[in-house]
Short mmCIF file of C-alpha atoms in Angstrom, two decimals:
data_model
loop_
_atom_site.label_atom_id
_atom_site.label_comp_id
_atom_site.label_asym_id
_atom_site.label_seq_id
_atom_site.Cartn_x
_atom_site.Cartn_y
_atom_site.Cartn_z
CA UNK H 1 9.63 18.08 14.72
CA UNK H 2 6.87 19.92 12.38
CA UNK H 3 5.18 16.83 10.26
CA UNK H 4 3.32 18.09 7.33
CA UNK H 5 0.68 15.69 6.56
CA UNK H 6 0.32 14.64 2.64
CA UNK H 7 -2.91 13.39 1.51
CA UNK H 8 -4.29 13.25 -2.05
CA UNK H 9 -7.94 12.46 -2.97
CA UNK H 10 -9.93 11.33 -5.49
CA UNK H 11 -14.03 11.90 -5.16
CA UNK H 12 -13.49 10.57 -1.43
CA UNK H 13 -15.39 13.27 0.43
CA UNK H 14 -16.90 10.44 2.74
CA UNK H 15 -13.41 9.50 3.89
CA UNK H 16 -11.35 12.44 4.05
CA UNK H 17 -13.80 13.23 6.60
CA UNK H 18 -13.53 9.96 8.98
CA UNK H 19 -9.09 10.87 8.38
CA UNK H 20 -9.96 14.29 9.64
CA UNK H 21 -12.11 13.50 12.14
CA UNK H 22 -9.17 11.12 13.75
CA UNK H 23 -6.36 13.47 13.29
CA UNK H 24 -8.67 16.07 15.25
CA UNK H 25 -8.31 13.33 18.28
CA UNK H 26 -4.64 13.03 18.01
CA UNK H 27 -2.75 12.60 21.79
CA UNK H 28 -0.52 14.71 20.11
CA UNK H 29 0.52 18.16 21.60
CA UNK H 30 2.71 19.95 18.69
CA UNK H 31 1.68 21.41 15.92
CA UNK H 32 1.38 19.85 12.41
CA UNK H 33 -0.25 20.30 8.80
CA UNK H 34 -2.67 18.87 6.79
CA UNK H 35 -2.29 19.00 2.97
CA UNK H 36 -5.10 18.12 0.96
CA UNK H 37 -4.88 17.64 -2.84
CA UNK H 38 -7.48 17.21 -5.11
CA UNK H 39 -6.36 15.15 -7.50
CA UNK H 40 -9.30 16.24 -10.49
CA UNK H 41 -12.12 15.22 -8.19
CA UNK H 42 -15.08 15.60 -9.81
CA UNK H 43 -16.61 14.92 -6.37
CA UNK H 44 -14.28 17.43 -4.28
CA UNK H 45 -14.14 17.75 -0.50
CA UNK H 46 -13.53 21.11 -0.16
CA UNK H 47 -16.70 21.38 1.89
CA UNK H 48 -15.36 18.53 4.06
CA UNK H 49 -12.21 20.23 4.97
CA UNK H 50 -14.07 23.80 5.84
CA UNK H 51 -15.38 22.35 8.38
CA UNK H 52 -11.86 21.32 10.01
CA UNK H 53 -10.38 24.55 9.50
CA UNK H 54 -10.88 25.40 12.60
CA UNK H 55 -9.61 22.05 14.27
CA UNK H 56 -6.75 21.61 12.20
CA UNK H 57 -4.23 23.85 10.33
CA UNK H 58 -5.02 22.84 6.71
CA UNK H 59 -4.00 23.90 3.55
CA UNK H 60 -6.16 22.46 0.58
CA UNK H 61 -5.30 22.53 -3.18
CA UNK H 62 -6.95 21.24 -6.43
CA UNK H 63 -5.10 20.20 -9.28
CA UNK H 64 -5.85 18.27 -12.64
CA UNK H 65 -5.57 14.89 -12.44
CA UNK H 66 -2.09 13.21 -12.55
CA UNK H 67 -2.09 10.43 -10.49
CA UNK H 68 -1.63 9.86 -6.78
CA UNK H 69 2.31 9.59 -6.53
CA UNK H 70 2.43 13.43 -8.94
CA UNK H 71 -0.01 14.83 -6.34
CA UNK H 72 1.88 13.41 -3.18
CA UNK H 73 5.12 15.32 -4.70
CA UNK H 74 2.79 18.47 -5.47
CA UNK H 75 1.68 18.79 -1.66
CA UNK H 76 5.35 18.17 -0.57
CA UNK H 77 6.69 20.88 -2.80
CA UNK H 78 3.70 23.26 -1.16
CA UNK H 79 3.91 21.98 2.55
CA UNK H 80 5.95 23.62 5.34
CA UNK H 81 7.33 20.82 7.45
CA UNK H 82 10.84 19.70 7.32
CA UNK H 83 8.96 15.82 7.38
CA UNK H 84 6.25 14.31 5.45
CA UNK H 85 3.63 11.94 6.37
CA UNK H 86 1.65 10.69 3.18
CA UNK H 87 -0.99 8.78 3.57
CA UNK H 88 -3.90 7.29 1.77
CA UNK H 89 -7.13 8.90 1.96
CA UNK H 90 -9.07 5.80 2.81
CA UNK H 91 -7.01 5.85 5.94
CA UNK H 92 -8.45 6.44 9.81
CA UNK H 93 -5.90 7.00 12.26
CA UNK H 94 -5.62 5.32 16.24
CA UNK H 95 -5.19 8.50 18.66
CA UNK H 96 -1.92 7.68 19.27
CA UNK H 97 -0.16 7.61 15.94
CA UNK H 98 1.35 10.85 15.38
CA UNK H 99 2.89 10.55 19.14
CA UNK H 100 3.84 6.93 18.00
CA UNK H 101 5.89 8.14 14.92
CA UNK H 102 7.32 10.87 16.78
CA UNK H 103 8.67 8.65 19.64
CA UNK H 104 9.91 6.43 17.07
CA UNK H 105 11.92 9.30 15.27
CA UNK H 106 13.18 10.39 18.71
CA UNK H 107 14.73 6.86 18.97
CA UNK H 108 15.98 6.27 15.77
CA UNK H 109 15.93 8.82 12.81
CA UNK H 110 15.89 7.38 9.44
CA UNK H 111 14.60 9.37 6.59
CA UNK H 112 11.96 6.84 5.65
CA UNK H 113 9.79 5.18 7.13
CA UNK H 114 6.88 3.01 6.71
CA UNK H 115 4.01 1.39 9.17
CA UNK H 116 1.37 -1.17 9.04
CA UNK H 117 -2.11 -1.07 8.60
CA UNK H 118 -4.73 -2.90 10.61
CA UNK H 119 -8.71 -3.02 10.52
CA UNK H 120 -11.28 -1.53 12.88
CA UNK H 121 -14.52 -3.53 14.14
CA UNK H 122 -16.61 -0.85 12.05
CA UNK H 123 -14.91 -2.39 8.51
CA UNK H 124 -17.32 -4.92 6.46
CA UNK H 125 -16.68 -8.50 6.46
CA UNK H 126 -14.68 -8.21 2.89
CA UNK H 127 -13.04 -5.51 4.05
CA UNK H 128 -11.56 -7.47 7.01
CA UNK H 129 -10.64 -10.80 4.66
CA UNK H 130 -8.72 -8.89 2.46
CA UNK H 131 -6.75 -6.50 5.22
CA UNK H 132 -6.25 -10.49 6.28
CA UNK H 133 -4.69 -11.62 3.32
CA UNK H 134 -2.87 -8.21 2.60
CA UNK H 135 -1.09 -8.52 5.96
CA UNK H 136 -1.15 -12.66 7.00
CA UNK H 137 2.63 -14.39 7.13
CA UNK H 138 0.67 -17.24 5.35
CA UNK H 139 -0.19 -15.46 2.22
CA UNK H 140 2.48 -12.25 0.76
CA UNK H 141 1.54 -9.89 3.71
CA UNK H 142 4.82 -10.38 5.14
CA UNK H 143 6.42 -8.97 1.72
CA UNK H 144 4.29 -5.95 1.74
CA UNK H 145 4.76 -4.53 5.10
CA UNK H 146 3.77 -6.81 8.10
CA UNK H 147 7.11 -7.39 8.74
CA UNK H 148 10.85 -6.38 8.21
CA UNK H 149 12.55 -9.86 7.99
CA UNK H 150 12.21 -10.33 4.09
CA UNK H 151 15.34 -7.67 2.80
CA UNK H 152 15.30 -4.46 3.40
CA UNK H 153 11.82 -2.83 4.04
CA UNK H 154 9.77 -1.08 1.25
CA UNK H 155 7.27 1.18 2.91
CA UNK H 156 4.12 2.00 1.54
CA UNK H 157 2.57 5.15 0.67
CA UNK H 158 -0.61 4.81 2.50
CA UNK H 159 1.22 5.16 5.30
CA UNK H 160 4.74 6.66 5.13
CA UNK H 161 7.09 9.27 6.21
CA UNK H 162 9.93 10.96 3.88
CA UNK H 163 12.39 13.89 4.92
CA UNK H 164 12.31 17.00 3.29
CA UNK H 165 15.82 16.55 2.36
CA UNK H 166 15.36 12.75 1.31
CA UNK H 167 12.20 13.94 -1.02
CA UNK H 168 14.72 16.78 -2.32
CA UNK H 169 17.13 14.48 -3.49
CA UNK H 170 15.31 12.28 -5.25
CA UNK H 171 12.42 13.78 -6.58
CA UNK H 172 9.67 11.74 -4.86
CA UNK H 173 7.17 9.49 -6.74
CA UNK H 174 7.54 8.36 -10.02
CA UNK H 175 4.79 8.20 -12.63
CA UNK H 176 4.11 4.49 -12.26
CA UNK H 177 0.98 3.05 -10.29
CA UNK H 178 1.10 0.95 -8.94
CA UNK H 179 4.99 0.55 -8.02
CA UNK H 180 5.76 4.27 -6.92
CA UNK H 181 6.36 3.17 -3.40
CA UNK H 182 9.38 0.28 -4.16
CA UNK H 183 10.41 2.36 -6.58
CA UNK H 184 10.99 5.70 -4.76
CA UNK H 185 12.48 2.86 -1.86
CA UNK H 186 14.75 1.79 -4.03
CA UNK H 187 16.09 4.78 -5.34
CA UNK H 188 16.42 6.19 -2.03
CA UNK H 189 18.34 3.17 -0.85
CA UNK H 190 20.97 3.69 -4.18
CA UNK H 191 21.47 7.29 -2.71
CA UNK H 192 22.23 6.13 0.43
CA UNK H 193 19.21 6.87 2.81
CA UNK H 194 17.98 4.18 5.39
CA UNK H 195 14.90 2.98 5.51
CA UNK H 196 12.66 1.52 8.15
CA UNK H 197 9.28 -0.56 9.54
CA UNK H 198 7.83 1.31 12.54
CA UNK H 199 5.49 -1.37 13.85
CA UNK H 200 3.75 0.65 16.51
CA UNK H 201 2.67 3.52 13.62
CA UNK H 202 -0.29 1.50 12.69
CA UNK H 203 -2.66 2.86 10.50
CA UNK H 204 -6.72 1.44 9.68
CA UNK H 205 -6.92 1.28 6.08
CA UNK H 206 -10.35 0.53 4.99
CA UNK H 207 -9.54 -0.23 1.45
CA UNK H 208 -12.56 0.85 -0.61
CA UNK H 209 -12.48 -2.60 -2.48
CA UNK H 210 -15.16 -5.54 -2.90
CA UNK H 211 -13.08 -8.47 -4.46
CA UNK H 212 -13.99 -7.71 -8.13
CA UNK H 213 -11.52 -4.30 -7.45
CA UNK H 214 -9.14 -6.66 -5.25
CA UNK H 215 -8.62 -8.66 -8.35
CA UNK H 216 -8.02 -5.80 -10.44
CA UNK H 217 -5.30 -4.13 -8.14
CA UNK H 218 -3.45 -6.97 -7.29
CA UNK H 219 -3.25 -7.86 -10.74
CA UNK H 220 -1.79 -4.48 -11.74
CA UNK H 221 0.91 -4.70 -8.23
CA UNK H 222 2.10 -8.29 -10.41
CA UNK H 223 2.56 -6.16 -13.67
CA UNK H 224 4.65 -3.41 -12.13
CA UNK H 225 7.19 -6.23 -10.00
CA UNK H 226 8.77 -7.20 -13.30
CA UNK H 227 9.03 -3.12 -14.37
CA UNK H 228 10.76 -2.74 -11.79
CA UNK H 229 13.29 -5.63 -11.32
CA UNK H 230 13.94 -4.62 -14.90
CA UNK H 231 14.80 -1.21 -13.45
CA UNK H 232 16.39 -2.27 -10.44
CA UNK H 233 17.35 -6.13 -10.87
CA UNK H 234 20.27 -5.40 -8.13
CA UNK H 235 16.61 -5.82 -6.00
CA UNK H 236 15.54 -8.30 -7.73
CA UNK H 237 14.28 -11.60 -5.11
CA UNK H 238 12.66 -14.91 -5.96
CA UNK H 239 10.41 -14.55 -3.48
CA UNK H 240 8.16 -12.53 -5.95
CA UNK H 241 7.33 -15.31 -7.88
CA UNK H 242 5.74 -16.82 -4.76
CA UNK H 243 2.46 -16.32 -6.47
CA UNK H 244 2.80 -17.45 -10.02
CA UNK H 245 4.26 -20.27 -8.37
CA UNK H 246 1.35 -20.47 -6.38
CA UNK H 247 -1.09 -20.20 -9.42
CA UNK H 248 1.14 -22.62 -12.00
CA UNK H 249 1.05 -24.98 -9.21
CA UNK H 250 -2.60 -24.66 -8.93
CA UNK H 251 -3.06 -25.74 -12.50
CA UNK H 252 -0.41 -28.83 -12.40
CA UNK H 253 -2.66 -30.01 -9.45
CA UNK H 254 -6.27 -29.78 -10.74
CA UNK H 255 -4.46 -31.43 -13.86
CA UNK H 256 -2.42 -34.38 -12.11
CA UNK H 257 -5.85 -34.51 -10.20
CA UNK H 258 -7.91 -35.40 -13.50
CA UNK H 259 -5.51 -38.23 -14.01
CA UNK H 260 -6.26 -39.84 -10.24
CA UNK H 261 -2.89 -38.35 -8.74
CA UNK H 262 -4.79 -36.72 -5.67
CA UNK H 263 -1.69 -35.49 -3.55
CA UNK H 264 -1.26 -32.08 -5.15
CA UNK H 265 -4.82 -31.30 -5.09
CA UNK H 266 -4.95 -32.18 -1.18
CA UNK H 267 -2.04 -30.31 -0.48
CA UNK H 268 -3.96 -27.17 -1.37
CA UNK H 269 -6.47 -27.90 -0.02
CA UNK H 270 -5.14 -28.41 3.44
CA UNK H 271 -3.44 -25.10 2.84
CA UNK H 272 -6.71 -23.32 2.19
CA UNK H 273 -8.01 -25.34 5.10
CA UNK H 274 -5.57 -23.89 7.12
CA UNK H 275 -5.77 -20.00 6.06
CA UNK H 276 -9.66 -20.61 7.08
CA UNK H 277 -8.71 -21.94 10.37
CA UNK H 278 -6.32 -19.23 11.45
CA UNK H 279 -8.10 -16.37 9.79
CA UNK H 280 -12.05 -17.61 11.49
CA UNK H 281 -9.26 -17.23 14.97
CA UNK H 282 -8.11 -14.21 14.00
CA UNK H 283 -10.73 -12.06 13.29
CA UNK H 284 -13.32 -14.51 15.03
CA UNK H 285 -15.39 -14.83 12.90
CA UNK H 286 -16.33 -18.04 10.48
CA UNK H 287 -17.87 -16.28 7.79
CA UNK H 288 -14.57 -13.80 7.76
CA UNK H 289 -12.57 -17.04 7.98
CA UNK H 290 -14.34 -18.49 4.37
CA UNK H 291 -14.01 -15.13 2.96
CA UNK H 292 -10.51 -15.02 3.80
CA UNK H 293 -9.85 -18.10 1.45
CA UNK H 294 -11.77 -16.01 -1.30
CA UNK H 295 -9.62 -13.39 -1.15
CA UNK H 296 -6.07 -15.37 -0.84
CA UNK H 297 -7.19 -17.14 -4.47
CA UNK H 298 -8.33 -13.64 -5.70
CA UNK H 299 -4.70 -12.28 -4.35
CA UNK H 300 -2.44 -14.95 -5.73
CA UNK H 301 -4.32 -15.48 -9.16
CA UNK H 302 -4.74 -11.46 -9.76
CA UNK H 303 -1.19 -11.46 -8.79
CA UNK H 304 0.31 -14.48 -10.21
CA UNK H 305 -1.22 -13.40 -13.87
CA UNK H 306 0.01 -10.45 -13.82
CA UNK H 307 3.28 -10.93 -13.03
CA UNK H 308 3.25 -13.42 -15.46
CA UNK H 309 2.09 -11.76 -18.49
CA UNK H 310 4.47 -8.68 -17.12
CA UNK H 311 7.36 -10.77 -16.87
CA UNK H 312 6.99 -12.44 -21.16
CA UNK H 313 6.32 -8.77 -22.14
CA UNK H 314 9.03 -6.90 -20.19
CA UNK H 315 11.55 -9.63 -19.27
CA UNK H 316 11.22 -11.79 -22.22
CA UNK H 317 9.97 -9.76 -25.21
CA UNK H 318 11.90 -6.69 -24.10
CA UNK H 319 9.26 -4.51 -24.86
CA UNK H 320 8.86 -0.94 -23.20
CA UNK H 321 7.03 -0.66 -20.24
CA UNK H 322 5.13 2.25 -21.04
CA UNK H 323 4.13 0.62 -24.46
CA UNK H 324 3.35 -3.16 -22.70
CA UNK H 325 1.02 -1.45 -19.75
CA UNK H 326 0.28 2.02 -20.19
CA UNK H 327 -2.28 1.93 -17.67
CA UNK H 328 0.53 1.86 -15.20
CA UNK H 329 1.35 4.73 -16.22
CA UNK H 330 0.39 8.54 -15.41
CA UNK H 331 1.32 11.33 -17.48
CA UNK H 332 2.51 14.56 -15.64
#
């Protein structure tokens, strides 16, 4: 099977490199491509990719700047391969993943499919807290793609796979951002395609984020949820308001708290307890551990508020989504 690789970048010179680098070491014996798009870099990496063009087969394009999911559909319009592999570019791959996803295809061909992402010993402390609480059954990991037990499974585009003939039919990526991933899921699913978690097919996703930029993306994930269940509220599961839940609970604590009713307030506080114990075992490492509990508050409060305010605008107000956020929105 010929997998063209989709990547699109953004002034990432630095890491298109390290992604290169790894998918020169792939224990992977047929051929594949490498699509590069710059997405109106003002930084561009075309120097970066030069010097792979003799390790890998690449083709490189630069484009003005439309947004990630419009650039993932421009390299899959220009790539050869009968099945894509997008990824992000912030993305290092383990040795083995191409021969992982193509074992995995071998054994059970679905048009899409998605895999998890992990951290390498070389990512900063921060770096490692957050992949925690992006991944971690005790916090929404499990939702976003550490597991396939909550419905069917969304994949993500930093690390994803789409038939040529799946992308065909429905036109790939949307224009919203965040939200292109459940959305293109979704609309796959109503045409009939299968999709699928492929555990194995990790990926090490460095996320170029300190928590100030955590805040700010998670936030923006919360306001695209209710966009979409307005879209698609056939899809629609309580289970996303796990953390304005989270955050409105927060609040009736510290209040009930001020008033000498302690319960609430301890209740959290064994749960934060908790996500410090298991994350200090996990990545063994105290200091990871505390930081871990730093990024679960920045996670369900960035979250949580945006949902919220999402949900009164979109759900409540009826207002357009394009007028409520358009910051979510790219223009093509």
């Amino acid at each position: 099977m010929y997998f063209s690789l989709i990547i699109p970048v953004y002034n990432r010179p630095d890491e298109v490199e390290e992604l290169l680098k790894s998918l020169s070491q792939q224990d992977y014996h047929e051929d594949f491509e490498v699509v590069i798009i710059e997405d109106g870099s003002t930084i561009p990496c075309k120097d970066v990719v030069k010097e792979y063009e003799g390790k890998l087969f690449i083709s490189y394009f630069s484009k003005p700047n439309s947004g990630p999911g419009d650039s993932r559909n421009f390299g899959m319009k220009h790539a050869m391969g009968q099945y894509f592999i997008i990824l992000d570019s912030d993305c290092i791959l383990p040795e083995f993943y191409l021969k992982s996803v193509h074992e995995n295809l071998q054994k059970n061909y679905v048009d899409c499919f998605g895999g998890p992402d992990n951290a390498l010993d070389s990512f900063s402390s921060v770096q490692k807290a957050i992949n925690f609480t992006m991944t971690s059954f005790l916090t929404t990991g499990g939702v976003r793609g550490g597991t396939e037990k909550i419905g069917k499974f969304q994949p993500r585009s930093f690390n994803m796979g789409l038939s040529k003939k799946a992308f065909e039919a429905s036109n790939g990526f949307g224009n919203i951002h965040p939200g292109e991933d459940p959305d293109l899921s979704i609309r796959l699913w109503n045409l009939g395609y299968k999709t699928m978690l492929f555990k194995d097919s990790y990926v090490y996703h460095k996320r170029r984020i300190d928590f100030s930029k955590f805040y700010k993306q998670v936030n923006k994930f919360g306001k695209a949820r209710p966009i979409l269940d307005s879209w698609y509220p056939k899809y629609s599961k309580l289970t996303f308001w796990m953390p304005s839940l989270f955050l409105l609970g927060f609040v009736a604590a510290m209040v009930l708290y001020a008033f000498g009713f302690s319960i609430p307030a301890k209740a959290y506080l064994a749960y934060f307890l908790v996500l410090f114990w298991v994350g200090s075992i996990e990545t063994m490492s105290l200091r990871i551990g505390i930081l871990v509990v730093f990024a679960a508050v920045f996670q369900f409060f960035g979250y949580g508020i945006g949902f919220l305010s999402s949900f009164i605008k979109i759900r409540l107000l009826k207002r357009k989504p394009q007028e409520a956020f358009p910051e979510l929105f790219f223009k093509n």
